[in-house]
Amino acid sequence: MKIRTLPVYSKLADESEVRDLGLWDRLPVNSDGSRWRLSQHQVDTYRALTASDGPDVVFNTAMTGDGKSLAGQLPALMKGPFHPLFAMYPTNELIRDQQRQVQSVWNRWRLPQPIALSLDSAELDRRLESGDYDQRGDALMGVLRNQDIVLTNPDILHYVMQMFYVRTGKKGDAPDKIFAPLVQKFEQFTFDEFHIFEIPQVISVINALLLILETTQGQRKPFLFQSATPNPLMLEYLGRAGIGVKLVEGSSIHAVQNSDSQQWRQILQGCNITFSAGTVEAWLDAHLQDVLIPFFLNNRPGAKGAIIVNGAAQAKRIAAHLKQVLAPLDIRVEENTGLTSRTRRADSYQCDLLV
């Protein structure tokens, strides 16, 4: 079976609206002298996050590829270190991807690189091994004090909220030793791809949100949730808790051609999709010579491909086979799985075919 998907176009914000918010003069300039254009959902998200009377929680449900990450970073881009950002992602790979994205965006906006850190348990372990800290809580405090942007996972926030990083007993720490500095410093809390969260994580996030809102009354600390496929459970729980929510939905159209480039920006190419029976390895054996190799040879330079499978063992098996077959054709194959080291994983994105 074959299907054809149409290109997708995102609704652009009106220039006057962008100017009224003070964003226009800060937008990067393209090589032809024109300025970047923001999508409507990005402007709506920025307004909701920065308005003094804005909601406690903002949901951005624009589709994948429509710039939700930039929408969440706009307040920090505009205010710099005066708007510290604590952003959470469900996988460590997403954290590292966002670290690269932050560096790229700040370069495009011609701004000094923010003091940003990708934080996970391995990073805390490395800081402990340096000998500068005696406890994981102290290492975490060092991160919170010295970073403008922290990119981490929701588990770190959960452990902070549950006081796991403080010492107990007669000579223990104050229960809010880490919690208080965290909520006092950071001006925005972002949860990206939250549809991946399981029910225990959803409950943990709601509890954290309620505690932060209760202890920061009079100070606006907005929460941003970003997902193209939101879980309705989160909205239901927030409604039960009586928390004000602003839902920002991206406006997009599917069309063969863009009828008005001043109103719509293409965010997704059209695509031909073929569904085949059998396993990935069987398909590769059958179509290596008539599909895969011709694709790379006919589309040089810049041809890229990905093979996505369900397990690390299968990925390793396929990568090893294809490396042997494609290396003589100067087609570089690399693997990227949970067993791949961080260095090799980062390097793998430069290859031609990623497994």
Short mmCIF file of C-alpha atoms in Angstrom, two decimals:
data_model
loop_
_atom_site.label_atom_id
_atom_site.label_comp_id
_atom_site.label_asym_id
_atom_site.label_seq_id
_atom_site.Cartn_x
_atom_site.Cartn_y
_atom_site.Cartn_z
CA MET A 1 0.00 0.00 0.00
CA LYS A 2 1.20 3.52 -0.82
CA ILE A 3 -0.03 6.89 0.40
CA ARG A 4 0.97 10.45 -0.39
CA THR A 5 0.97 13.09 2.36
CA LEU A 6 0.64 16.76 1.44
CA PRO A 7 2.98 19.56 2.53
CA VAL A 8 1.98 21.37 5.74
CA TYR A 9 1.99 25.16 6.23
CA SER A 10 1.90 27.04 9.53
CA LYS A 11 0.02 30.31 10.06
CA LEU A 12 2.39 33.27 10.42
CA ALA A 13 1.81 36.05 12.95
CA ASP A 14 1.02 39.53 11.69
CA GLU A 15 4.03 41.89 11.73
CA SER A 16 2.15 44.56 13.70
CA GLU A 17 1.38 42.09 16.47
CA VAL A 18 5.04 41.06 16.67
CA ARG A 19 6.08 44.72 16.85
CA ASP A 20 3.57 45.47 19.60
CA LEU A 21 5.15 42.76 21.75
CA GLY A 22 8.64 44.21 21.21
CA LEU A 23 9.85 41.13 19.36
CA TRP A 24 10.34 42.49 15.84
CA ASP A 25 13.64 44.35 16.29
CA ARG A 26 15.18 41.37 18.07
CA LEU A 27 14.40 38.80 15.39
CA PRO A 28 17.37 37.49 13.36
CA VAL A 29 17.94 38.91 9.88
CA ASN A 30 18.07 36.54 6.90
CA SER A 31 20.75 36.72 4.22
CA ASP A 32 18.38 38.66 1.92
CA GLY A 33 17.82 41.34 4.57
CA SER A 34 14.37 40.18 5.62
CA ARG A 35 13.59 39.31 9.22
CA TRP A 36 12.55 35.99 10.66
CA ARG A 37 8.81 35.45 10.82
CA LEU A 38 7.20 33.94 13.88
CA SER A 39 4.25 31.58 13.71
CA GLN A 40 1.02 32.66 15.37
CA HIS A 41 1.26 29.97 18.04
CA GLN A 42 4.76 31.20 18.99
CA VAL A 43 3.49 34.75 19.51
CA ASP A 44 0.45 33.49 21.45
CA THR A 45 2.69 31.38 23.68
CA TYR A 46 5.08 34.27 24.34
CA ARG A 47 2.22 36.58 25.27
CA ALA A 48 0.71 33.98 27.64
CA LEU A 49 4.06 33.34 29.34
CA THR A 50 5.03 36.98 29.82
CA ALA A 51 1.74 38.77 30.56
CA SER A 52 1.55 39.90 34.19
CA ASP A 53 -2.01 38.58 34.40
CA GLY A 54 -1.32 35.49 32.32
CA PRO A 55 -2.35 31.93 33.22
CA ASP A 56 -0.39 29.69 35.57
CA VAL A 57 -0.15 26.97 32.91
CA VAL A 58 0.23 27.26 29.14
CA PHE A 59 -0.29 24.31 26.79
CA ASN A 60 1.22 24.53 23.30
CA THR A 61 -0.11 21.75 21.06
CA ALA A 62 1.27 22.90 17.69
CA MET A 63 2.28 20.03 15.46
CA THR A 64 5.77 18.57 15.36
CA GLY A 65 8.18 20.74 13.38
CA ASP A 66 6.24 23.97 13.97
CA GLY A 67 8.72 25.51 16.42
CA LYS A 68 7.27 24.76 19.85
CA SER A 69 10.76 24.76 21.39
CA LEU A 70 11.47 28.26 20.08
CA ALA A 71 8.09 29.42 21.41
CA GLY A 72 9.09 28.27 24.90
CA GLN A 73 12.51 29.91 24.67
CA LEU A 74 11.31 33.33 23.48
CA PRO A 75 11.05 34.83 27.01
CA ALA A 76 14.62 33.74 27.78
CA LEU A 77 15.84 35.06 24.41
CA MET A 78 14.27 38.43 25.15
CA LYS A 79 15.23 38.74 28.82
CA GLY A 80 18.44 36.68 28.96
CA PRO A 81 19.67 35.88 32.49
CA PHE A 82 16.65 37.75 33.92
CA HIS A 83 14.46 34.83 32.81
CA PRO A 84 16.19 31.62 33.98
CA LEU A 85 14.62 28.55 32.40
CA PHE A 86 14.17 25.07 33.91
CA ALA A 87 13.14 22.73 31.07
CA MET A 88 12.39 19.02 31.32
CA TYR A 89 12.35 16.31 28.65
CA PRO A 90 11.32 12.63 28.95
CA THR A 91 14.56 11.15 27.50
CA ASN A 92 18.23 11.99 27.84
CA GLU A 93 18.56 12.04 24.05
CA LEU A 94 15.97 14.81 23.86
CA ILE A 95 17.91 16.72 26.53
CA ARG A 96 21.09 16.58 24.46
CA ASP A 97 19.20 17.51 21.29
CA GLN A 98 17.80 20.58 23.02
CA GLN A 99 21.27 21.56 24.23
CA ARG A 100 22.39 21.70 20.60
CA GLN A 101 19.22 23.57 19.65
CA VAL A 102 19.73 26.21 22.34
CA GLN A 103 23.27 26.85 21.13
CA SER A 104 22.09 27.15 17.51
CA VAL A 105 19.20 29.52 18.31
CA TRP A 106 21.29 31.84 20.48
CA ASN A 107 23.88 32.02 17.68
CA ARG A 108 21.20 32.90 15.12
CA TRP A 109 19.87 35.64 17.41
CA ARG A 110 23.46 36.96 17.79
CA LEU A 111 23.24 36.69 21.57
CA PRO A 112 25.95 35.62 24.04
CA GLN A 113 25.63 31.93 24.74
CA PRO A 114 23.58 31.38 27.91
CA ILE A 115 25.06 29.42 30.77
CA ALA A 116 23.17 26.21 29.96
CA LEU A 117 23.65 22.66 31.17
CA SER A 118 22.23 19.26 30.24
CA LEU A 119 21.54 17.64 33.60
CA ASP A 120 20.90 13.97 34.33
CA SER A 121 22.03 11.50 36.99
CA ALA A 122 25.27 10.80 35.10
CA GLU A 123 26.14 14.51 35.18
CA LEU A 124 25.57 14.62 38.93
CA ASP A 125 27.82 11.55 39.29
CA ARG A 126 30.58 13.25 37.28
CA ARG A 127 30.40 16.30 39.52
CA LEU A 128 30.66 14.11 42.61
CA GLU A 129 33.66 12.27 41.16
CA SER A 130 35.42 15.62 40.64
CA GLY A 131 35.81 15.86 44.42
CA ASP A 132 34.22 19.32 44.62
CA TYR A 133 31.09 18.02 46.33
CA ASP A 134 30.37 15.49 49.09
CA GLN A 135 26.67 14.92 48.40
CA ARG A 136 24.50 14.73 45.27
CA GLY A 137 22.35 17.49 46.74
CA ASP A 138 25.38 19.80 46.98
CA ALA A 139 26.30 19.00 43.36
CA LEU A 140 22.75 19.82 42.30
CA MET A 141 22.87 23.10 44.24
CA GLY A 142 26.02 24.01 42.33
CA VAL A 143 24.15 23.48 39.07
CA LEU A 144 21.14 25.52 40.11
CA ARG A 145 23.22 28.45 41.34
CA ASN A 146 25.38 28.75 38.24
CA GLN A 147 23.10 28.04 35.25
CA ASP A 148 20.76 30.34 33.33
CA ILE A 149 19.16 27.37 31.59
CA VAL A 150 18.89 23.83 32.96
CA LEU A 151 17.79 21.09 30.56
CA THR A 152 16.92 17.97 32.53
CA ASN A 153 14.29 15.25 33.03
CA PRO A 154 11.14 15.25 35.20
CA ASP A 155 12.68 12.68 37.55
CA ILE A 156 15.18 15.26 38.83
CA LEU A 157 12.31 17.63 39.68
CA HIS A 158 10.40 14.77 41.34
CA TYR A 159 13.38 13.94 43.58
CA VAL A 160 13.73 17.60 44.54
CA MET A 161 10.04 17.85 45.39
CA GLN A 162 10.21 14.67 47.48
CA MET A 163 13.29 15.99 49.37
CA PHE A 164 15.46 13.05 48.22
CA TYR A 165 18.57 15.23 47.87
CA VAL A 166 18.61 16.53 51.47
CA ARG A 167 20.19 14.89 54.49
CA THR A 168 17.88 13.87 57.33
CA GLY A 169 18.44 13.31 61.03
CA LYS A 170 19.47 15.62 63.88
CA LYS A 171 22.23 17.22 61.79
CA GLY A 172 20.28 17.06 58.57
CA ASP A 173 19.45 19.78 56.09
CA ALA A 174 16.41 22.02 56.00
CA PRO A 175 13.70 20.20 54.01
CA ASP A 176 13.56 23.00 51.44
CA LYS A 177 17.33 23.35 51.07
CA ILE A 178 17.16 22.63 47.33
CA PHE A 179 13.49 23.20 46.60
CA ALA A 180 13.49 26.83 47.77
CA PRO A 181 16.49 28.04 45.68
CA LEU A 182 15.12 26.22 42.63
CA VAL A 183 11.70 27.87 42.69
CA GLN A 184 13.12 31.25 43.71
CA LYS A 185 15.62 31.40 40.87
CA PHE A 186 13.85 29.97 37.83
CA GLU A 187 11.16 32.07 36.18
CA GLN A 188 9.69 29.39 33.92
CA PHE A 189 9.25 25.62 34.07
CA THR A 190 8.86 23.80 30.75
CA PHE A 191 7.72 20.19 30.23
CA ASP A 192 8.39 19.05 26.67
CA GLU A 193 6.79 16.02 24.97
CA PHE A 194 4.76 15.43 28.11
CA HIS A 195 2.45 13.00 26.28
CA ILE A 196 5.16 10.38 26.91
CA PHE A 197 4.74 10.75 30.68
CA GLU A 198 3.14 7.79 32.41
CA ILE A 199 0.36 8.25 35.00
CA PRO A 200 2.81 8.28 37.99
CA GLN A 201 4.81 11.04 36.25
CA VAL A 202 1.63 13.02 35.52
CA ILE A 203 0.66 12.85 39.20
CA SER A 204 4.19 13.81 40.25
CA VAL A 205 4.13 16.84 37.93
CA ILE A 206 0.73 17.98 39.22
CA ASN A 207 1.92 17.69 42.83
CA ALA A 208 5.08 19.67 42.03
CA LEU A 209 3.08 22.31 40.21
CA LEU A 210 0.67 22.75 43.13
CA LEU A 211 3.51 23.03 45.65
CA ILE A 212 5.39 25.61 43.56
CA LEU A 213 2.25 27.69 42.98
CA GLU A 214 1.43 27.62 46.69
CA THR A 215 4.90 28.70 47.79
CA THR A 216 5.35 31.41 45.14
CA GLN A 217 2.05 33.27 45.53
CA GLY A 218 2.49 36.83 44.30
CA GLN A 219 5.37 35.78 42.02
CA ARG A 220 4.47 34.61 38.54
CA LYS A 221 6.23 31.33 37.70
CA PRO A 222 4.48 30.04 34.55
CA PHE A 223 4.51 26.40 33.51
CA LEU A 224 4.67 25.49 29.83
CA PHE A 225 3.61 22.07 28.55
CA GLN A 226 4.51 21.26 24.94
CA SER A 227 3.21 18.32 22.92
CA ALA A 228 1.71 17.81 19.48
CA THR A 229 -0.34 14.90 20.88
CA PRO A 230 -1.30 15.96 24.42
CA ASN A 231 -2.64 13.50 26.97
CA PRO A 232 -6.10 14.75 28.05
CA LEU A 233 -5.41 13.37 31.52
CA MET A 234 -3.14 16.33 32.33
CA LEU A 235 -5.77 18.91 31.34
CA GLU A 236 -8.41 17.03 33.32
CA TYR A 237 -6.31 17.00 36.50
CA LEU A 238 -5.40 20.67 36.16
CA GLY A 239 -9.06 21.53 35.77
CA ARG A 240 -9.94 19.58 38.90
CA ALA A 241 -7.26 21.49 40.80
CA GLY A 242 -8.72 24.82 39.71
CA ILE A 243 -5.53 25.94 37.95
CA GLY A 244 -5.85 28.51 35.17
CA VAL A 245 -4.81 27.08 31.79
CA LYS A 246 -4.26 28.72 28.39
CA LEU A 247 -4.41 26.31 25.45
CA VAL A 248 -2.42 27.43 22.40
CA GLU A 249 -3.18 25.39 19.31
CA GLY A 250 -1.10 25.75 16.17
CA SER A 251 -2.94 26.79 13.01
CA SER A 252 -1.88 24.82 9.95
CA ILE A 253 -3.15 23.73 6.54
CA HIS A 254 -2.36 20.81 4.25
CA ALA A 255 -2.09 21.83 0.59
CA VAL A 256 -0.23 20.95 -2.60
CA GLN A 257 1.02 24.55 -2.89
CA ASN A 258 1.30 27.54 -0.58
CA SER A 259 -1.38 30.02 -1.67
CA ASP A 260 0.12 32.96 0.28
CA SER A 261 3.72 32.91 1.51
CA GLN A 262 3.09 36.08 3.56
CA GLN A 263 0.49 34.26 5.64
CA TRP A 264 1.76 30.68 5.70
CA ARG A 265 5.19 29.04 6.10
CA GLN A 266 5.98 25.52 5.02
CA ILE A 267 6.98 23.33 7.98
CA LEU A 268 6.72 19.87 6.44
CA GLN A 269 7.43 18.46 3.00
CA GLY A 270 5.05 16.16 1.21
CA CYS A 271 6.00 12.51 1.46
CA ASN A 272 5.46 9.20 -0.30
CA ILE A 273 4.97 6.35 2.18
CA THR A 274 5.03 2.68 1.20
CA PHE A 275 3.85 -0.01 3.63
CA SER A 276 5.50 -3.40 3.18
CA ALA A 277 4.84 -6.77 4.76
CA GLY A 278 7.57 -8.71 6.56
CA THR A 279 10.53 -7.71 8.71
CA VAL A 280 12.95 -4.81 8.25
CA GLU A 281 15.81 -7.20 7.59
CA ALA A 282 13.82 -9.04 4.92
CA TRP A 283 13.01 -5.72 3.23
CA LEU A 284 16.68 -4.69 3.27
CA ASP A 285 17.73 -7.99 1.71
CA ALA A 286 15.11 -7.58 -1.03
CA HIS A 287 15.64 -3.88 -1.79
CA LEU A 288 19.26 -3.09 -1.00
CA GLN A 289 20.24 -2.97 -4.69
CA ASP A 290 17.11 -1.47 -6.27
CA VAL A 291 16.06 1.08 -3.60
CA LEU A 292 18.57 1.81 -0.84
CA ILE A 293 21.85 2.07 -2.75
CA PRO A 294 20.37 3.99 -5.74
CA PHE A 295 18.78 6.48 -3.33
CA PHE A 296 22.15 7.44 -1.86
CA LEU A 297 24.03 7.40 -5.17
CA ASN A 298 21.40 9.47 -7.02
CA ASN A 299 20.92 12.10 -4.31
CA ARG A 300 24.50 12.98 -3.43
CA PRO A 301 25.53 15.12 -1.67
CA GLY A 302 23.29 15.38 1.35
CA ALA A 303 21.26 12.17 1.11
CA LYS A 304 20.23 10.95 4.56
CA GLY A 305 18.42 7.83 5.74
CA ALA A 306 17.25 6.24 8.96
CA ILE A 307 16.30 2.67 9.86
CA ILE A 308 14.29 2.44 13.08
CA VAL A 309 13.82 -0.95 14.75
CA ASN A 310 12.49 -2.23 18.07
CA GLY A 311 15.64 -3.47 19.77
CA ALA A 312 19.34 -2.74 20.25
CA ALA A 313 20.39 -6.24 19.16
CA GLN A 314 18.51 -5.94 15.89
CA ALA A 315 19.95 -2.46 15.29
CA LYS A 316 23.50 -3.72 15.88
CA ARG A 317 22.94 -6.66 13.54
CA ILE A 318 21.61 -4.45 10.74
CA ALA A 319 24.29 -1.78 11.20
CA ALA A 320 27.11 -4.33 11.08
CA HIS A 321 25.74 -5.87 7.87
CA LEU A 322 25.16 -2.55 6.11
CA LYS A 323 28.54 -1.14 7.09
CA GLN A 324 30.22 -4.04 5.33
CA VAL A 325 28.08 -3.67 2.20
CA LEU A 326 28.00 0.13 1.90
CA ALA A 327 31.50 1.13 3.00
CA PRO A 328 32.99 0.48 -0.50
CA LEU A 329 30.40 2.93 -1.90
CA ASP A 330 31.48 5.64 0.56
CA ILE A 331 28.12 5.47 2.37
CA ARG A 332 28.69 5.83 6.10
CA VAL A 333 26.49 3.76 8.43
CA GLU A 334 26.29 4.24 12.21
CA GLU A 335 24.11 2.91 15.02
CA ASN A 336 22.42 4.85 17.79
CA THR A 337 20.86 2.82 20.60
CA GLY A 338 20.65 2.85 24.37
CA LEU A 339 23.94 0.92 24.38
CA THR A 340 25.80 3.50 22.30
CA SER A 341 28.21 5.77 24.19
CA ARG A 342 27.43 9.47 24.42
CA THR A 343 30.42 10.39 22.21
CA ARG A 344 29.54 7.89 19.48
CA ARG A 345 25.87 8.83 19.69
CA ALA A 346 26.65 12.50 19.08
CA ASP A 347 28.96 11.60 16.20
CA SER A 348 26.40 9.25 14.65
CA TYR A 349 24.21 12.14 13.46
CA GLN A 350 26.88 13.05 10.90
CA CYS A 351 26.55 9.72 9.07
CA ASP A 352 24.58 8.98 5.88
CA LEU A 353 22.44 6.12 7.21
CA LEU A 354 21.51 5.93 10.89
CA VAL A 355 20.25 2.70 12.44
#
